[in-house]
XYZ file of C-alpha atoms in Angstrom:
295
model
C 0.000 0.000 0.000
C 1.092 3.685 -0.837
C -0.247 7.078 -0.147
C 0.041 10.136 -2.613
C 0.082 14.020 -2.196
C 0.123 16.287 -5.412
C 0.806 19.794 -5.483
C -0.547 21.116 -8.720
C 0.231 24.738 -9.687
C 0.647 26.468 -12.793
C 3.752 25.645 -14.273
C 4.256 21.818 -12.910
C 3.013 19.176 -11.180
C 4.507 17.787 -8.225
C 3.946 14.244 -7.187
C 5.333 12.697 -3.998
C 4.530 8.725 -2.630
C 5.081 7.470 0.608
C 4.921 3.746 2.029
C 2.620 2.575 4.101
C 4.718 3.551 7.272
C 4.944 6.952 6.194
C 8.581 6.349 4.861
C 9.321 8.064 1.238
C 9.269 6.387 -1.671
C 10.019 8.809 -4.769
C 9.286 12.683 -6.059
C 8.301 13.341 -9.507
C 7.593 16.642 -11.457
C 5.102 16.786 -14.455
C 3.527 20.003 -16.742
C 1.026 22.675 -15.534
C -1.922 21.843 -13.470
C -4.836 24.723 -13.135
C -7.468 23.491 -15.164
C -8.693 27.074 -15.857
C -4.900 27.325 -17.880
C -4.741 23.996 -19.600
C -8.395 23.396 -20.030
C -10.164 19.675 -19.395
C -8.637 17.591 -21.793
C -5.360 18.245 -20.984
C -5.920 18.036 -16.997
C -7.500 14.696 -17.609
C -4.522 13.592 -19.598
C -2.315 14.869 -17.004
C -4.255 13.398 -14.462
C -3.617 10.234 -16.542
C 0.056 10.519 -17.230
C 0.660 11.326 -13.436
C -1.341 8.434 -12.372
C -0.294 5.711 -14.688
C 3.493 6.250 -13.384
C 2.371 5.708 -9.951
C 1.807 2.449 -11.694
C -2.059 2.505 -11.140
C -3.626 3.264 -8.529
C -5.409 -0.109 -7.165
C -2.629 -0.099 -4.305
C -3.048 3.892 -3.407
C -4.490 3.742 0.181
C -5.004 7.488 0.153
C -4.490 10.792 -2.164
C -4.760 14.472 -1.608
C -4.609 16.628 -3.908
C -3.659 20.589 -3.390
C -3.634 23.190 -6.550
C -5.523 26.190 -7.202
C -8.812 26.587 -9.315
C -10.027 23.598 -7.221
C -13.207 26.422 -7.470
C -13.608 25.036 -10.645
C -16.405 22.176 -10.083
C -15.458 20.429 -13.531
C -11.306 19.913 -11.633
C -13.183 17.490 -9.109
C -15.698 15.905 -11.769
C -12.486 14.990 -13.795
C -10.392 13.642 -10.609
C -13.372 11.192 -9.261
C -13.663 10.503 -12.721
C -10.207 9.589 -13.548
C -9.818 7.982 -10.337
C -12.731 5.971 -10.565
C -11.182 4.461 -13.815
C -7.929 3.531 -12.224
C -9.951 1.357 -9.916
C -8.747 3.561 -6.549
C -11.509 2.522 -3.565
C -9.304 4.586 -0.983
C -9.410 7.911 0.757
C -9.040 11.031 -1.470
C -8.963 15.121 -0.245
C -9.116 17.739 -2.724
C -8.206 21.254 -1.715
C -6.672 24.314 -2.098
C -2.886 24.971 -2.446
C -2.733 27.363 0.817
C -4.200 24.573 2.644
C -0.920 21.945 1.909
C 1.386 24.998 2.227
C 0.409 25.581 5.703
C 0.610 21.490 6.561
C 3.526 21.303 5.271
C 4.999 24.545 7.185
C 3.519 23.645 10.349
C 2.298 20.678 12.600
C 1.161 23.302 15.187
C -2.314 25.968 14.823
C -1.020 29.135 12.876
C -1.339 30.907 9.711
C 0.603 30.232 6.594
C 1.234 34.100 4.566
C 1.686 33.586 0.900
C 3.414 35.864 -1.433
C 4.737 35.369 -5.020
C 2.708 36.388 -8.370
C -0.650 36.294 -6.456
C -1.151 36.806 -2.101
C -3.120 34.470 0.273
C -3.403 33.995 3.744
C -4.902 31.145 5.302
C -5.334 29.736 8.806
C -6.311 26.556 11.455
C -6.866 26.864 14.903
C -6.860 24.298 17.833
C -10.091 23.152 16.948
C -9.717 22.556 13.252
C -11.216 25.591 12.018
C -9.765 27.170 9.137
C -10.208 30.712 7.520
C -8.890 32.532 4.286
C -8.089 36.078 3.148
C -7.279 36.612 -0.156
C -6.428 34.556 -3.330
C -9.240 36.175 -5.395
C -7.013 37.423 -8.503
C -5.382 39.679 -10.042
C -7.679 41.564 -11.119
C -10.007 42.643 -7.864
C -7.254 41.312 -5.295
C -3.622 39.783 -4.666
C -2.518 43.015 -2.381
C 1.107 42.459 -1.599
C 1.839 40.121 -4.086
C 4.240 40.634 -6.723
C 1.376 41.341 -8.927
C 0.261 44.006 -6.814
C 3.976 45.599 -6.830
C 4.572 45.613 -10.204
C 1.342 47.032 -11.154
C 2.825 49.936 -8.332
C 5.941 50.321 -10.076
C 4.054 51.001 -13.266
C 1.868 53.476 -11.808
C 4.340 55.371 -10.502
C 6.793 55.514 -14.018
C 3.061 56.956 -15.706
C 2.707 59.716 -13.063
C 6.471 60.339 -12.808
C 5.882 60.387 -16.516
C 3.427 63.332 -17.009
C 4.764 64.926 -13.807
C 1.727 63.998 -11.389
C 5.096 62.467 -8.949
C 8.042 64.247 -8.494
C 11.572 62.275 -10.004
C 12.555 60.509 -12.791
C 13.845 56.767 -11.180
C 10.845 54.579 -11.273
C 10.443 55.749 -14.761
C 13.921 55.282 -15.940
C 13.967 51.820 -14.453
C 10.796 50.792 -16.212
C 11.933 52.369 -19.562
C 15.624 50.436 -18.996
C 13.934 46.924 -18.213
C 12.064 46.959 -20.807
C 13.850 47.687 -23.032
C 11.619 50.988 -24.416
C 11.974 54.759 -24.889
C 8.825 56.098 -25.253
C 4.852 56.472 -23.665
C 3.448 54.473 -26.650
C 6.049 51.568 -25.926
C 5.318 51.498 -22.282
C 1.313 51.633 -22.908
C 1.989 48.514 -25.988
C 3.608 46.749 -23.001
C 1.059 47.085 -20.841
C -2.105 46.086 -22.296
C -0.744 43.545 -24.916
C -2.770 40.275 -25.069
C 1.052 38.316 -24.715
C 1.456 40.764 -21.219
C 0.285 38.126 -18.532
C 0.027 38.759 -14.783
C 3.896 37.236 -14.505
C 5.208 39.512 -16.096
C 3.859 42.443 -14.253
C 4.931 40.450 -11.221
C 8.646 41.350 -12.963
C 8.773 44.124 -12.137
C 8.449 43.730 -8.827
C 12.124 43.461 -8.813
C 12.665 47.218 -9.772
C 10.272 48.363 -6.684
C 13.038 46.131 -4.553
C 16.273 47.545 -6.275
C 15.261 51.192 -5.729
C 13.801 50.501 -2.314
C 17.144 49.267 -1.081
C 18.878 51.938 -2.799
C 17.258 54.232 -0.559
C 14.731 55.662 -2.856
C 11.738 57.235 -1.165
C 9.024 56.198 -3.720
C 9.709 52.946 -3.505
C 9.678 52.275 -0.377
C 6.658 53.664 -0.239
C 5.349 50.968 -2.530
C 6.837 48.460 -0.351
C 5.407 49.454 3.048
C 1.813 49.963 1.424
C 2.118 46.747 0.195
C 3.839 44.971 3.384
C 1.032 47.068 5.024
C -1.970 44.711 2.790
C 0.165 41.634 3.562
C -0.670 42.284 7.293
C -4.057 42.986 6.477
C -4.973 39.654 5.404
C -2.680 37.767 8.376
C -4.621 39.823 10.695
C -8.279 39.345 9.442
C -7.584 35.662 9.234
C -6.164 35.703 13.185
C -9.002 37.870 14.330
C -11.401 34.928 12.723
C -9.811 32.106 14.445
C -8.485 33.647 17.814
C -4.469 33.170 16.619
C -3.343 36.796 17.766
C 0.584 35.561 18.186
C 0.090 32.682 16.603
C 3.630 31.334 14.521
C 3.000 32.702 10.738
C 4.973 30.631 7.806
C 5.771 32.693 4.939
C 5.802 31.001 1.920
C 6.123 32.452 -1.605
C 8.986 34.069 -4.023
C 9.125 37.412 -2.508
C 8.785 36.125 1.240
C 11.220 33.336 1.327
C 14.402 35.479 -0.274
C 16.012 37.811 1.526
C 14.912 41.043 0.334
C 14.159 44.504 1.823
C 10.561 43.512 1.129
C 11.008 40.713 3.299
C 12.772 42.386 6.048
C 9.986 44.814 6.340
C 7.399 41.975 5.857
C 8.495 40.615 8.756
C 9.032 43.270 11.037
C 5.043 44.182 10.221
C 4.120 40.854 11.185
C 6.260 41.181 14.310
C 3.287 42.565 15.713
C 1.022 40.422 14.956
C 2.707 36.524 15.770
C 6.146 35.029 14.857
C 7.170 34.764 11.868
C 8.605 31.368 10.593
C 10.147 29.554 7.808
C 8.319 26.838 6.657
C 9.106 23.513 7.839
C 8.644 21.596 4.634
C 7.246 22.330 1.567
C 3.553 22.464 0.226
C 4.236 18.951 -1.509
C 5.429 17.200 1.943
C 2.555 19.041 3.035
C 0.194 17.254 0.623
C 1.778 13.662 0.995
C 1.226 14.135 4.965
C -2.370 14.856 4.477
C -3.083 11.514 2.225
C -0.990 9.271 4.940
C -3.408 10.662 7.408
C -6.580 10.339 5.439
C -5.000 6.479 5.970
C -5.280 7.119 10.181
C -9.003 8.104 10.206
């Protein structure tokens, strides 16, 4: 008998199987995940691929399975589907990627703070409740993401550009990274279809370089931003009673040491502890399935 966790995301699929004593058997990596990226045909075929090099799944005493778009009801129609058809009669979680990313940082209650192209926040108390801030997009949410920092950056080049903010650096920066010289360029950048939400997240980087340069502007952007972060830690402690509760942070822009980080944390000092995860969002997944095996 085996157990599986999967960590799907949007660039790759992580697998991980563990014995039957919780011991661990083997990691493997496959493509993208999010069915709202890849569409259903290829999820199911991933879903196939993934589960055919477990070698079937007629010994698989438990899976869960963590990704985002699990909102998606036709991502859960396909996996009981698929599942069904590989003859699996165990125990099977599907959930949300914050949820295996705090497992996976922590064995005790607290809050796991997420922070790379997109924010989310996401809790579990003593008694098992769990709460979520965040994770609603791009486009109406993500504060202190990367998202939300590059989109910053941008705003400020525009106003420095038409003299609405005072100085040139934001502007300069923008212009230099990518690679343009002109208003038209910058606007072509912007709202081309080939433009996604990862590369706005880019330019994250510039807010970081100026900020730790000393520029005032910047760090501005960063401790509005740092400022949202703490937002959604706080709304999700206030739900659960976890004021100074331990608080993972997990993500590209929180787990590098940055000047974003630094002031990240010393935010959050109020608030709980901040951490480093313990293990990852996949260990956090295969820990889950072993003890969907327990119950």
């Amino acid at each position: 008998m085996f157990v599986a966790g999967i960590d799907g995301g949007g660039t790759h699929t992580r697998l991980e199987m563990r014995d039957e004593e919780n011991h661990l058997l083997r990691r493997l990596e496959f493509g993208p995940f999010n069915i709202n990226s890849i569409g259903a045909e290829a999820f199911r075929a991933l879903l196939e691929e993934v589960f055919s090099t477990c070698g079937g799944l007629r010994d698989c005493g438990a899976l869960c399975v963590g990704a985002a778009g699990i909102s998606n009801p036709r991502m859960g129609e396909i996996l009981e589907e698929t599942l069904e058809a590989h003859h699996f009669s165990g125990r099977w979680k599907l959930c949300g990627d914050q949820e295996i990313a705090l497992r996976g940082a922590m064995d005790a209650p607290g809050v796991a703070l997420i922070a790379g192209t997109g924010s989310i926040c996401f809790g579990k108390n003593t008694s098992g409740e769990t709460a979520r801030t965040g994770g609603y997009g791009h486009l109406i949410d993500d504060g202190g993401s990367g998202y939300a920092l590059g989109r910053d950056v941008l705003s400020l080049a525009v106003r420095q550009l038409d003299g609405r903010s005072p100085g040139t650096a934001m502007r300069c920066a923008v212009y230099d990274c990518l690679g343009i010289s002109s208003p038209a360029e910058l606007i072509a950048f912007v709202y081309s279809p080939q433009t996604d939400k990862s590369a706005i997240a880019r330019l994250s980087a510039l807010a970081l370089e100026l900020a730790a340069a000393g520029d005032e502007q910047a760090q501005e952007i960063l401790d509005w931003e740092a400022e949202e972060l703490c937002r959604l830690t706080r709304a999700v402690q206030n739900r659960l009673g976890l004021r100074g509760c331990p608080i993972a942070l997990l993500g590209g822009l929180l787990t590098q040491e940055n000047v974003y980080r630094r002031l990240t944390v010393k935010k959050l000092a109020a608030l709980g502890t901040p951490v480093a995860p313990a293990h990852d969002a996949l260990w956090g997944a295969a820990q889950m399935a072993w003890e969907l095996t327990a119950r």
